[in-house]
Amino acid sequence: MRPPTPRTRRVLVTLGATALLTLGSAGQSWASTPTVRWSSGAPAPVTELRLPMSVDAAPDASGLYFAYYTTLESGTRPYAGFQPKPVDSSGRSQLQAIFSSFNANATTTDSNCQYGADGGAGVSCAVRFPYTKGTMYTLVLKRAGDDGSTQLMTGDVVNTATGAQVAHIGSFRLPVASGRFRTSDAGFIEPYLTAGCAQQVTVTYGKPQGVEAGVTYTGGLPTVTDPSSGSCLSSTSTDTGAGRRVTVTGNQYTGG
């Protein structure tokens, strides 16, 4: 479940600067967005989560957010995900990766992060990077250690096939009692701009993994379910050798 009130994931990084700007809400409700269910396959909470996804076809434009929730042992719920973005100054396609927390006790000194999450308390971190459509990238989220009173949470992007780091998303500290990542959770595909309702985007979800004490566990493919009511987005899913391929089409999409 999301936080009690509908929120849109509206974080935008200004390249070459540390400022994060908040975009206006599209007014889309939770009821009208596809939901995602995933599991790391681990038998107990883990210190590291790996969440792979490729963006196979998308306009080079803002509008849709493909996100994962990641509940910690205490119940606090950081979230992370990818947003297609306009091309950079060199004409390269870009993705924005996000890692954020609604926890009012979150703190940060990371230049990719700022205080606040969708107009409320918390910390929001984001980074843009050039990407190749059809290439799978993994969100690597870690409880990277603690100082006795707080724990450091880090988010990075790696190339799934090679393991090479692609980008650092950001980091923040939470109370040490927040704990590790639970083994399963939900997610969503959201039109955070009205433009998202006029887009068609195809992504492939890979199998999430959890790492604890040097052991890597692998879950099944995430499932995507359309809402029972509402408008704007619908999805279709097929399984391929790479993962679960999902095409999301807005009801204002006209093709082309």
CSV table of C-alpha atoms in Angstrom, one decimal:
chain,number,residue,atom,x,y,z
A,1,MET,CA,0.0,0.0,0.0
A,2,ARG,CA,1.1,3.6,-0.5
A,3,PRO,CA,1.0,6.3,2.2
A,4,PRO,CA,-2.6,7.1,3.2
A,5,THR,CA,-3.1,10.0,0.9
A,6,PRO,CA,-2.5,9.8,-2.9
A,7,ARG,CA,1.0,11.1,-3.7
A,8,THR,CA,2.8,11.5,-7.0
A,9,ARG,CA,6.5,10.8,-7.3
A,10,ARG,CA,7.6,14.2,-8.7
A,11,VAL,CA,11.3,14.5,-8.1
A,12,LEU,CA,13.4,16.1,-10.8
A,13,VAL,CA,17.1,16.5,-10.8
A,14,THR,CA,18.7,19.6,-12.4
A,15,LEU,CA,21.8,18.2,-14.0
A,16,GLY,CA,25.0,19.7,-12.9
A,17,ALA,CA,23.4,21.0,-9.7
A,18,THR,CA,22.3,19.7,-6.4
A,19,ALA,CA,18.8,21.2,-6.5
A,20,LEU,CA,15.8,18.9,-6.6
A,21,LEU,CA,12.6,20.4,-7.8
A,22,THR,CA,9.0,19.4,-7.2
A,23,LEU,CA,6.6,19.1,-10.1
A,24,GLY,CA,2.9,19.8,-10.0
A,25,SER,CA,0.5,16.9,-9.4
A,26,ALA,CA,-1.4,15.4,-12.3
A,27,GLY,CA,-4.2,14.6,-10.0
A,28,GLN,CA,-4.1,10.9,-10.8
A,29,SER,CA,-5.4,8.6,-8.1
A,30,TRP,CA,-4.0,5.4,-6.7
A,31,ALA,CA,-7.1,3.6,-8.0
A,32,SER,CA,-6.2,4.3,-11.6
A,33,THR,CA,-2.6,3.0,-11.6
A,34,PRO,CA,-1.2,-0.5,-12.2
A,35,THR,CA,0.3,-2.1,-9.1
A,36,VAL,CA,3.4,-4.3,-8.8
A,37,ARG,CA,4.1,-7.2,-6.4
A,38,TRP,CA,7.6,-8.5,-5.9
A,39,SER,CA,9.7,-10.8,-3.6
A,40,SER,CA,13.4,-11.2,-3.2
A,41,GLY,CA,13.0,-14.9,-2.4
A,42,ALA,CA,14.9,-14.5,0.9
A,43,PRO,CA,13.6,-16.3,3.9
A,44,ALA,CA,14.2,-13.4,6.3
A,45,PRO,CA,15.0,-9.6,6.0
A,46,VAL,CA,18.2,-8.7,4.1
A,47,THR,CA,20.7,-5.9,4.1
A,48,GLU,CA,20.8,-5.5,0.3
A,49,LEU,CA,18.1,-5.5,-2.3
A,50,ARG,CA,18.6,-5.7,-6.1
A,51,LEU,CA,15.7,-4.7,-8.3
A,52,PRO,CA,16.4,-5.0,-12.1
A,53,MET,CA,14.5,-3.4,-14.9
A,54,SER,CA,15.0,-2.5,-18.6
A,55,VAL,CA,13.2,0.3,-20.4
A,56,ASP,CA,12.6,-1.3,-23.8
A,57,ALA,CA,10.6,1.4,-25.6
A,58,ALA,CA,9.6,4.8,-24.4
A,59,PRO,CA,9.3,8.4,-25.6
A,60,ASP,CA,12.2,10.6,-24.5
A,61,ALA,CA,9.9,12.5,-22.2
A,62,SER,CA,8.8,12.8,-18.6
A,63,GLY,CA,5.5,11.4,-17.4
A,64,LEU,CA,5.7,7.9,-16.0
A,65,TYR,CA,7.3,6.5,-12.9
A,66,PHE,CA,8.1,2.7,-12.5
A,67,ALA,CA,8.5,2.3,-8.7
A,68,TYR,CA,9.1,-0.2,-6.0
A,69,TYR,CA,8.3,0.1,-2.3
A,70,THR,CA,10.8,-1.5,0.1
A,71,THR,CA,9.5,-1.9,3.6
A,72,LEU,CA,12.1,-2.1,6.4
A,73,GLU,CA,11.7,-4.2,9.6
A,74,SER,CA,10.3,-1.2,11.5
A,75,GLY,CA,7.6,-0.6,8.9
A,76,THR,CA,9.1,2.6,7.4
A,77,ARG,CA,9.0,2.4,3.6
A,78,PRO,CA,11.7,3.8,1.4
A,79,TYR,CA,10.8,3.7,-2.3
A,80,ALA,CA,12.9,3.6,-5.5
A,81,GLY,CA,12.5,3.4,-9.2
A,82,PHE,CA,13.0,4.7,-12.7
A,83,GLN,CA,11.5,7.5,-14.8
A,84,PRO,CA,12.2,8.0,-18.5
A,85,LYS,CA,13.3,11.6,-19.2
A,86,PRO,CA,14.0,14.0,-22.1
A,87,VAL,CA,17.3,13.5,-24.0
A,88,ASP,CA,20.4,15.2,-22.6
A,89,SER,CA,22.4,18.0,-24.3
A,90,SER,CA,24.2,15.3,-26.4
A,91,GLY,CA,20.9,13.8,-27.6
A,92,ARG,CA,21.2,10.7,-25.5
A,93,SER,CA,18.2,9.0,-23.9
A,94,GLN,CA,18.0,9.4,-20.1
A,95,LEU,CA,16.6,7.6,-17.1
A,96,GLN,CA,16.1,9.2,-13.7
A,97,ALA,CA,16.7,6.9,-10.8
A,98,ILE,CA,15.1,7.7,-7.4
A,99,PHE,CA,15.6,6.6,-3.8
A,100,SER,CA,13.6,8.3,-1.1
A,101,SER,CA,12.1,8.1,2.3
A,102,PHE,CA,9.0,9.5,4.0
A,103,ASN,CA,10.6,9.0,7.4
A,104,ALA,CA,10.6,12.4,9.3
A,105,ASN,CA,13.8,11.3,11.1
A,106,ALA,CA,15.8,10.8,7.8
A,107,THR,CA,18.9,12.9,7.4
A,108,THR,CA,21.3,13.4,4.6
A,109,THR,CA,24.6,15.1,3.6
A,110,ASP,CA,24.5,13.6,0.0
A,111,SER,CA,24.7,16.1,-2.8
A,112,ASN,CA,22.1,14.1,-4.8
A,113,CYS,CA,19.5,14.4,-2.1
A,114,GLN,CA,17.4,17.1,-0.4
A,115,TYR,CA,15.0,17.3,2.5
A,116,GLY,CA,11.3,16.7,1.8
A,117,ALA,CA,9.3,14.0,0.0
A,118,ASP,CA,6.3,15.0,-2.0
A,119,GLY,CA,5.7,18.0,0.1
A,120,GLY,CA,6.0,16.2,3.4
A,121,ALA,CA,8.9,15.1,5.7
A,122,GLY,CA,11.7,12.9,4.6
A,123,VAL,CA,14.5,12.8,2.1
A,124,SER,CA,14.5,12.6,-1.7
A,125,CYS,CA,17.4,11.5,-3.8
A,126,ALA,CA,17.7,11.3,-7.6
A,127,VAL,CA,20.1,11.2,-10.5
A,128,ARG,CA,19.9,11.1,-14.3
A,129,PHE,CA,22.1,8.9,-16.5
A,130,PRO,CA,22.2,8.1,-20.2
A,131,TYR,CA,20.9,4.7,-20.9
A,132,THR,CA,20.5,2.2,-23.7
A,133,LYS,CA,16.9,1.0,-24.4
A,134,GLY,CA,16.6,-2.7,-23.8
A,135,THR,CA,19.6,-2.8,-21.4
A,136,MET,CA,18.7,-4.0,-17.9
A,137,TYR,CA,19.8,-1.8,-15.0
A,138,THR,CA,19.5,-2.8,-11.4
A,139,LEU,CA,18.6,-0.6,-8.4
A,140,VAL,CA,21.0,-1.7,-5.6
A,141,LEU,CA,19.7,-0.6,-2.2
A,142,LYS,CA,21.7,-1.2,0.9
A,143,ARG,CA,21.6,-0.9,4.6
A,144,ALA,CA,25.3,0.0,4.4
A,145,GLY,CA,26.1,0.1,8.1
A,146,ASP,CA,25.3,1.9,11.4
A,147,ASP,CA,26.9,4.1,14.0
A,148,GLY,CA,24.9,2.8,16.9
A,149,SER,CA,22.1,5.4,16.6
A,150,THR,CA,21.6,5.7,12.8
A,151,GLN,CA,22.0,3.5,9.8
A,152,LEU,CA,23.2,4.5,6.4
A,153,MET,CA,20.9,3.7,3.4
A,154,THR,CA,22.5,3.9,0.0
A,155,GLY,CA,21.0,3.6,-3.5
A,156,ASP,CA,23.0,3.0,-6.7
A,157,VAL,CA,22.4,1.8,-10.3
A,158,VAL,CA,24.5,-1.0,-11.9
A,159,ASN,CA,24.5,-2.7,-15.3
A,160,THR,CA,22.7,-5.9,-14.5
A,161,ALA,CA,24.7,-8.0,-17.0
A,162,THR,CA,28.2,-6.7,-16.0
A,163,GLY,CA,27.7,-5.5,-12.4
A,164,ALA,CA,29.5,-2.2,-13.4
A,165,GLN,CA,28.2,0.8,-11.5
A,166,VAL,CA,26.3,3.2,-13.7
A,167,ALA,CA,25.3,5.9,-11.2
A,168,HIS,CA,25.0,6.8,-7.5
A,169,ILE,CA,21.4,7.8,-6.7
A,170,GLY,CA,22.0,9.0,-3.1
A,171,SER,CA,22.1,8.2,0.5
A,172,PHE,CA,20.4,9.0,3.8
A,173,ARG,CA,20.4,8.0,7.4
A,174,LEU,CA,17.5,6.5,9.3
A,175,PRO,CA,17.2,5.5,13.0
A,176,VAL,CA,19.1,2.3,13.6
A,177,ALA,CA,15.9,0.6,14.7
A,178,SER,CA,14.6,0.9,11.1
A,179,GLY,CA,16.3,-2.4,10.3
A,180,ARG,CA,16.8,-4.4,7.1
A,181,PHE,CA,14.6,-4.8,4.0
A,182,ARG,CA,11.7,-7.2,4.3
A,183,THR,CA,11.5,-10.0,1.8
A,184,SER,CA,8.6,-8.8,-0.3
A,185,ASP,CA,6.5,-5.7,-1.1
A,186,ALA,CA,4.6,-3.8,-3.7
A,187,GLY,CA,5.1,-1.0,-6.2
A,188,PHE,CA,3.3,1.0,-8.8
A,189,ILE,CA,3.3,2.5,-12.3
A,190,GLU,CA,2.2,6.1,-12.0
A,191,PRO,CA,1.5,9.0,-14.4
A,192,TYR,CA,3.0,11.7,-12.3
A,193,LEU,CA,2.4,14.2,-15.1
A,194,THR,CA,-0.8,14.4,-17.2
A,195,ALA,CA,1.5,13.7,-20.2
A,196,GLY,CA,1.9,10.2,-18.8
A,197,CYS,CA,-1.7,9.4,-19.8
A,198,ALA,CA,-0.7,9.9,-23.5
A,199,GLN,CA,2.3,7.7,-23.5
A,200,GLN,CA,3.1,4.0,-24.3
A,201,VAL,CA,6.1,2.5,-22.5
A,202,THR,CA,7.4,-1.0,-22.5
A,203,VAL,CA,9.7,-2.2,-19.7
A,204,THR,CA,11.0,-5.6,-18.6
A,205,TYR,CA,11.1,-6.5,-14.9
A,206,GLY,CA,13.9,-8.9,-13.9
A,207,LYS,CA,13.9,-11.1,-10.8
A,208,PRO,CA,14.5,-9.3,-7.6
A,209,GLN,CA,17.3,-10.5,-5.3
A,210,GLY,CA,18.1,-10.2,-1.6
A,211,VAL,CA,21.6,-10.5,-0.1
A,212,GLU,CA,22.3,-11.3,3.5
A,213,ALA,CA,25.6,-12.6,5.1
A,214,GLY,CA,27.1,-13.2,1.7
A,215,VAL,CA,24.2,-15.3,0.4
A,216,THR,CA,22.2,-14.2,-2.6
A,217,TYR,CA,18.5,-15.1,-2.9
A,218,THR,CA,16.4,-14.8,-6.0
A,219,GLY,CA,12.7,-14.2,-6.2
A,220,GLY,CA,10.2,-14.8,-9.0
A,221,LEU,CA,9.2,-12.3,-11.6
A,222,PRO,CA,7.2,-9.3,-10.3
A,223,THR,CA,3.5,-9.3,-11.2
A,224,VAL,CA,1.7,-6.3,-12.5
A,225,THR,CA,-2.1,-5.9,-12.0
A,226,ASP,CA,-4.4,-3.3,-13.5
A,227,PRO,CA,-6.8,-1.5,-11.3
A,228,SER,CA,-10.4,-2.6,-11.1
A,229,SER,CA,-11.6,1.0,-11.8
A,230,GLY,CA,-10.2,4.3,-12.9
A,231,SER,CA,-8.6,5.6,-16.1
A,232,CYS,CA,-5.3,6.7,-17.7
A,233,LEU,CA,-3.2,3.5,-17.7
A,234,SER,CA,-3.6,-0.1,-18.6
A,235,SER,CA,-1.0,-2.8,-18.9
A,236,THR,CA,-0.3,-6.1,-20.7
A,237,SER,CA,2.3,-8.6,-19.6
A,238,THR,CA,4.3,-11.4,-21.4
A,239,ASP,CA,7.2,-13.4,-20.2
A,240,THR,CA,10.4,-13.5,-22.2
A,241,GLY,CA,13.9,-14.9,-21.6
A,242,ALA,CA,14.9,-11.5,-20.0
A,243,GLY,CA,12.0,-11.3,-17.6
A,244,ARG,CA,8.4,-10.1,-17.4
A,245,ARG,CA,7.8,-7.6,-20.3
A,246,VAL,CA,5.1,-5.1,-19.5
A,247,THR,CA,3.6,-2.5,-21.9
A,248,VAL,CA,1.7,0.4,-20.3
A,249,THR,CA,-0.6,2.4,-22.5
A,250,GLY,CA,-2.3,5.6,-21.4
A,251,ASN,CA,-5.9,6.1,-22.5
A,252,GLN,CA,-4.9,9.3,-24.3
A,253,TYR,CA,-2.3,7.5,-26.4
A,254,THR,CA,-2.8,7.9,-30.1
A,255,GLY,CA,0.2,6.0,-31.4
A,256,GLY,CA,3.2,7.1,-33.3
